[in-house]
Coordinates of C-alpha atoms in Angstrom, one line a residue:
X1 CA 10.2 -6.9 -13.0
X2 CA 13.5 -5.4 -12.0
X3 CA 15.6 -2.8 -10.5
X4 CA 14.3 0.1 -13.2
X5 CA 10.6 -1.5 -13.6
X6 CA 7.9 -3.5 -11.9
X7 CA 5.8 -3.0 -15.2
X8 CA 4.0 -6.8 -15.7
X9 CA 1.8 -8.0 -18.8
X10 CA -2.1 -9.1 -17.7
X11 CA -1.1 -12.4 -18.8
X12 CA 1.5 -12.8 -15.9
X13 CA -0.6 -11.9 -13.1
X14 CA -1.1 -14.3 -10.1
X15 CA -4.0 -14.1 -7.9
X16 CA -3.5 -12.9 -4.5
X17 CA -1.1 -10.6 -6.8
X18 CA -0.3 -6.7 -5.2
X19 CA -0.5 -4.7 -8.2
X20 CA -0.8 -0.6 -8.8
X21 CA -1.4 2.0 -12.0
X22 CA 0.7 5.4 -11.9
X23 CA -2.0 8.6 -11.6
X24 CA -1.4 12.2 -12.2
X25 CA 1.7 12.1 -14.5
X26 CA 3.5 9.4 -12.0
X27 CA 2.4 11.8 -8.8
X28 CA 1.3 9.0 -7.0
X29 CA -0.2 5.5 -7.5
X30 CA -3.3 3.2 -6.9
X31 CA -2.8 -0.4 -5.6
X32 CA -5.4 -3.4 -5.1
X33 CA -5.9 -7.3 -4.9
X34 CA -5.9 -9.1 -8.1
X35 CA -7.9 -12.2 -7.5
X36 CA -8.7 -13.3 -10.7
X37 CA -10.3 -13.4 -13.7
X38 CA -9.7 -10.0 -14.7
X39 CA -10.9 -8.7 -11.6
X40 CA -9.1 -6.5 -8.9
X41 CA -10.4 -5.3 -5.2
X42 CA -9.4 -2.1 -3.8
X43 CA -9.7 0.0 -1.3
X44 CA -10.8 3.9 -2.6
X45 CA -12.6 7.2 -1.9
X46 CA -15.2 8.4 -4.4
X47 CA -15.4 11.7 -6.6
X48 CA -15.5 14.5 -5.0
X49 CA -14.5 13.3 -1.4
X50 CA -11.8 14.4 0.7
X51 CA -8.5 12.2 1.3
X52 CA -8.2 13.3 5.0
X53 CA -5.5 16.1 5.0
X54 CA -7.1 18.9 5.5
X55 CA -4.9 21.0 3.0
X56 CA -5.5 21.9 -1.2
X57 CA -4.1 18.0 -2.0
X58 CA -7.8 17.4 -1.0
X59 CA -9.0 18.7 -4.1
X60 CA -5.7 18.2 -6.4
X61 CA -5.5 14.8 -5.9
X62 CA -8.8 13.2 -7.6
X63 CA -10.3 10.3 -7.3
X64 CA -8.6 7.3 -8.5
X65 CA -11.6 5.5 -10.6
X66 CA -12.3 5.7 -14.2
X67 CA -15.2 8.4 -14.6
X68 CA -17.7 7.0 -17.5
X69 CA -20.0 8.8 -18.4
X70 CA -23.8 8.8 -17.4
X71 CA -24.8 7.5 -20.4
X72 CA -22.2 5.2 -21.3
X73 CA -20.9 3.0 -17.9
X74 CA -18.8 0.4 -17.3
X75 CA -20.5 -2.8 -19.0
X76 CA -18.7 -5.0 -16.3
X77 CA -18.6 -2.6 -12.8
X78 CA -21.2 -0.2 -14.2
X79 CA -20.5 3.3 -12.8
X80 CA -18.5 3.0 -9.8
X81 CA -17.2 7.2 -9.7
X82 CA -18.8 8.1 -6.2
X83 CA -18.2 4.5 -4.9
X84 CA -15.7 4.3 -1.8
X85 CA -14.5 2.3 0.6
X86 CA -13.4 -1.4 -0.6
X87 CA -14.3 -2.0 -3.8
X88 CA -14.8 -5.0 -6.9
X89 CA -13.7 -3.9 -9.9
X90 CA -12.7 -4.8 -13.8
X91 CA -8.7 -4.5 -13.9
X92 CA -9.5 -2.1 -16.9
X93 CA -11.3 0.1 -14.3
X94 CA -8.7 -0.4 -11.7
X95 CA -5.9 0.6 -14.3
X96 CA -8.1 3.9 -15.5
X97 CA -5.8 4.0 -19.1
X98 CA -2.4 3.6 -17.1
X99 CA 0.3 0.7 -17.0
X100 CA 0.4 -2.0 -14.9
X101 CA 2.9 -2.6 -12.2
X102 CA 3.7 -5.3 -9.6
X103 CA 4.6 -4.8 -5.8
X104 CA 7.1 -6.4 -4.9
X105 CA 7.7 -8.6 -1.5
X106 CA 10.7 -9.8 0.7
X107 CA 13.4 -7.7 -1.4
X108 CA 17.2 -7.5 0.1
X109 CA 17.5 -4.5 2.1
X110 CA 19.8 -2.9 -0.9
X111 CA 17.0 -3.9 -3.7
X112 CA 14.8 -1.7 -1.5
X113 CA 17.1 1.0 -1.1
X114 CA 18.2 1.2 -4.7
X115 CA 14.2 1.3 -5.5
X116 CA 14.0 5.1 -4.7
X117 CA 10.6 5.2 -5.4
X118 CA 8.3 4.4 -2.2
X119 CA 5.6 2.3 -3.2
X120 CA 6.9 -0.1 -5.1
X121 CA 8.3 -3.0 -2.8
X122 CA 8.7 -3.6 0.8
X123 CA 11.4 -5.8 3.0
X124 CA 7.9 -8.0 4.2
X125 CA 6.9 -11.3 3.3
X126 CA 3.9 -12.0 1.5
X127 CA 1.6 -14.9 2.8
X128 CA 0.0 -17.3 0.6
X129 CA -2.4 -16.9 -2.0
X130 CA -5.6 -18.4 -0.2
X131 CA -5.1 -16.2 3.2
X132 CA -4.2 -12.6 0.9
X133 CA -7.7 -13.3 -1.6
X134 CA -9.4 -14.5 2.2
X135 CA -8.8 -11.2 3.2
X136 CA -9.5 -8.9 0.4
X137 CA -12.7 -10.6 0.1
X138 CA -13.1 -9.9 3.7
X139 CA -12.5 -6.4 4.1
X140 CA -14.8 -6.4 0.7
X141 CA -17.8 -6.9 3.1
X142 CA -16.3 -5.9 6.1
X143 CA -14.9 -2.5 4.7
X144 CA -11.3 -0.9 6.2
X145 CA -12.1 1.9 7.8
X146 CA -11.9 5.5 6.5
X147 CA -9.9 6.2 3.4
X148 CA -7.2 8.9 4.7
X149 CA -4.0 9.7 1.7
X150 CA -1.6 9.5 4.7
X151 CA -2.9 6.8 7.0
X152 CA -5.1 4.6 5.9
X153 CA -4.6 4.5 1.7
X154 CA -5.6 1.9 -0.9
X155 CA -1.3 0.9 -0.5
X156 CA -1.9 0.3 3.4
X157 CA -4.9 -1.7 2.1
X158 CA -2.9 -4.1 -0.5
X159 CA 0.2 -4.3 2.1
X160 CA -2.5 -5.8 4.8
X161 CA -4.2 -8.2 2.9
X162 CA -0.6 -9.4 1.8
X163 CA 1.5 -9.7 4.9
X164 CA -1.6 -9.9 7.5
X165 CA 0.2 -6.5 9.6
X166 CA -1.0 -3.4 10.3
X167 CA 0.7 0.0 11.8
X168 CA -0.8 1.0 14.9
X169 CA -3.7 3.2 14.2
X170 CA -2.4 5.8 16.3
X171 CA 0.5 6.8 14.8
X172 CA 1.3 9.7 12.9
X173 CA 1.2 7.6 9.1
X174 CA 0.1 4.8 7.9
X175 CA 2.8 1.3 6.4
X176 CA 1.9 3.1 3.0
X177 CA 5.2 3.1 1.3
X178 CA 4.2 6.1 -0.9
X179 CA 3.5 8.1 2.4
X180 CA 6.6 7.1 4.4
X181 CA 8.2 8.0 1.1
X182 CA 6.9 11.9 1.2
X183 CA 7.5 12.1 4.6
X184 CA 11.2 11.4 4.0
X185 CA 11.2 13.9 1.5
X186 CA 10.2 16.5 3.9
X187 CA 12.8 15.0 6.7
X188 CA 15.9 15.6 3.8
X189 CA 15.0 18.9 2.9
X190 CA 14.2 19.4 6.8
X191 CA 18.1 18.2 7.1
X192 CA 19.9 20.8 4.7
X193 CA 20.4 23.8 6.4
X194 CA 19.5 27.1 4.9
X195 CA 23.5 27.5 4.6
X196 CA 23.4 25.1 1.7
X197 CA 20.7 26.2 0.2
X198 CA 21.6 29.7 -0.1
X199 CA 25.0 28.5 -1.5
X200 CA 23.9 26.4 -4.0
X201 CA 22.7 29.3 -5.7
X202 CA 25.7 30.4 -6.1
X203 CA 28.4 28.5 -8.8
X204 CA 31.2 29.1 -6.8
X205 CA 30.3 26.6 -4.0
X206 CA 28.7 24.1 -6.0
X207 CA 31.1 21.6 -4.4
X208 CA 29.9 22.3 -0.8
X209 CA 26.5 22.0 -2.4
X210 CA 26.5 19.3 -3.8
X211 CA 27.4 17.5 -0.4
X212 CA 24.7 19.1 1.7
X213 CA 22.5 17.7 -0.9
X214 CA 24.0 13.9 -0.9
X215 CA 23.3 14.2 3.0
X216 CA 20.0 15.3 2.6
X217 CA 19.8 11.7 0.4
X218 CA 20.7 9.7 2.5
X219 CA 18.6 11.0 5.4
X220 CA 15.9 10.3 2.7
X221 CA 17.0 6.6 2.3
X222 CA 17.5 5.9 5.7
X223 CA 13.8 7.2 6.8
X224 CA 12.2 5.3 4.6
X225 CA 13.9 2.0 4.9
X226 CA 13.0 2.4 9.1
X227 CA 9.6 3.0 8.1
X228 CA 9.2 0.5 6.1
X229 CA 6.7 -2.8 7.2
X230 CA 9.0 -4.8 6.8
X231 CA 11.7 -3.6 9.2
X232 CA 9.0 -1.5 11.6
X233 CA 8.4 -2.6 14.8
X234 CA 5.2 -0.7 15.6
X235 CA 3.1 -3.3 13.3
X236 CA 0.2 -5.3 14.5
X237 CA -0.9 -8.9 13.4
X238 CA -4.5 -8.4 11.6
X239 CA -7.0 -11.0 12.9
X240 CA -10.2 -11.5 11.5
X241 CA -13.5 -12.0 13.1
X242 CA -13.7 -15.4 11.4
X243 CA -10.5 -16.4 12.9
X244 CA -11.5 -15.8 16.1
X245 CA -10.5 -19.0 18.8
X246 CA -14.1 -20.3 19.3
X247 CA -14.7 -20.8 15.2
X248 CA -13.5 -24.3 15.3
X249 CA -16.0 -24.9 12.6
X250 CA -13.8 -23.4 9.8
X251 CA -11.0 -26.0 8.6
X252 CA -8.9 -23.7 7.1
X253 CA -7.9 -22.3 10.7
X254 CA -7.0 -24.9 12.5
X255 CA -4.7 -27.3 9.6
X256 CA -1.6 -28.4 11.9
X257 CA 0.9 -25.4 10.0
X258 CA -1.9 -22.6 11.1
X259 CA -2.6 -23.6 14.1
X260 CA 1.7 -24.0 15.1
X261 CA 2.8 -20.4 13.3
X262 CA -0.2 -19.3 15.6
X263 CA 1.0 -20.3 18.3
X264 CA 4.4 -19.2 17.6
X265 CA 3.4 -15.7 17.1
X266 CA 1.2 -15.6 20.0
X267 CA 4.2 -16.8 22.0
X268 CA 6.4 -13.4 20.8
X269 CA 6.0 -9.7 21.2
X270 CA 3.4 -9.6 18.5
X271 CA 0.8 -7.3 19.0
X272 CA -3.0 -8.3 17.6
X273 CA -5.7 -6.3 16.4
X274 CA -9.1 -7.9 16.0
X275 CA -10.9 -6.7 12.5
X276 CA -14.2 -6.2 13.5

């Protein structure tokens, strides 16, 4: 776990841990829930469904389960290729043949920025272990909406059940690092104008270049550390059903430290959205 990797071994895993497998030579990634035992949950769209962009990265990007075949399935999940939604799976399933990676939580604003990569770590804190695994298992029966790539991925998915906060559903993308990531991407190139471009095709103003292009870099940083979870201020508090006021009858919910940091968000600008 570092600056260059957050490549962990099986044996290190934690449950309630936020972990994710590279897909399509390092295009993009799939994250889930480790709760234990070998066992992940995660939040996907089945073969041969669309990821809700309405362009060709419909059908380019596949889906992000291991296909068995017919004949042979999975002797743990069984065959699981057209199953969507949120999802129990094997971690070999999860991984589909890839590596495995850790998020990471609560890094220093210049951790995050020297992680380049979106999708890897956010400025948020992660709660505990019960209240993450409570709500994977929750949104396991209670689903979490419709899978879209751009706002409503299986990285939004992870990032709720680990800091409790949601991005209103409104908005134009998801808290999906990997998304706010491409969309920076688009804002830097957006940034250089066509002056540079055309120039850097030529050698002899390489120098002018290579400026336009460090600006276009750090317009890239800057979107996506203010889009980030972490530092966003368009987030809502996820409340489950269960935690509802009138369920007294759940002990959890009430201990003296819940029932205080409760209060004490209830008492800020906060915004709540009830799970249903």
């Amino acid at each position: 776990m570092g600056v260059l990797s957050n490549k962990v071994e099986r044996e290190n895993l934690k449950p309630g841990d936020h972990i994710y497998s590279w897909r399509l030579a390092y295009a993009y990634s799939h994250h889930g829930i480790y709760v234990n035992k070998g066992c992940v949950i995660h939040f996907t769209r089945g073969e041969g469904q669309k990821i809700g962009t309405g362009t060709g990265l419909d059908h380019i990007i596949g889906s992000s389960l291991t296909q068995h075949p017919l004949d042979n399935p999975c002797p743990i999940c069984g065959n699981q290729s057209r199953s969507d939604g949120v999802i129990y799976s094997c971690i070999d399933c999860f991984l589909s043949g890839g590596d495995l990676y850790r998020y990471e939580y609560g890094v220093t604003p210049a951790f995050f920025l020297v992680k380049a990569r979106g999708g890897t770590c956010t400025r948020a804190s992660s709660e505990s272990e019960e209240q993450v695994i409570h709500r994977a298992f929750y949104f396991l029966r209670k689903g979490f909406g419709v899978y879209n790539v751009v706002k409503n991925n299986c990285e939004d998915f992870a990032l709720c059940c680990k800091t409790g906060l949601k991005v209103n559903p409104t908005d134009n993308v998801g808290q999906s690092g990997q998304a706010t990531s491409f969309l920076a991407v688009a804002g830097a190139f957006r940034s250089v104008p066509l002056t540079y471009l055309a120039r850097f095709l030529r050698l002899g103003y390489a120098a002018t270049s290579v400026a336009g292009l460090a600006a276009s870099c750090g317009t890239y940083c800057v979107n996506r550390y203010i889009n980030d979870i972490g530092v966003r201020r368009d987030v809502m508090r996820v409340v489950l059903e269960e935690q509802k006021w009138f369920e007294w009858s759940k002990p959890f919910y009430v201990s003296t430290t819940t029932l205080c940091g409760t209060l004490a968000a209830l008492s800020g600008n906060t915004r709540y959205l009830v799970a249903e």
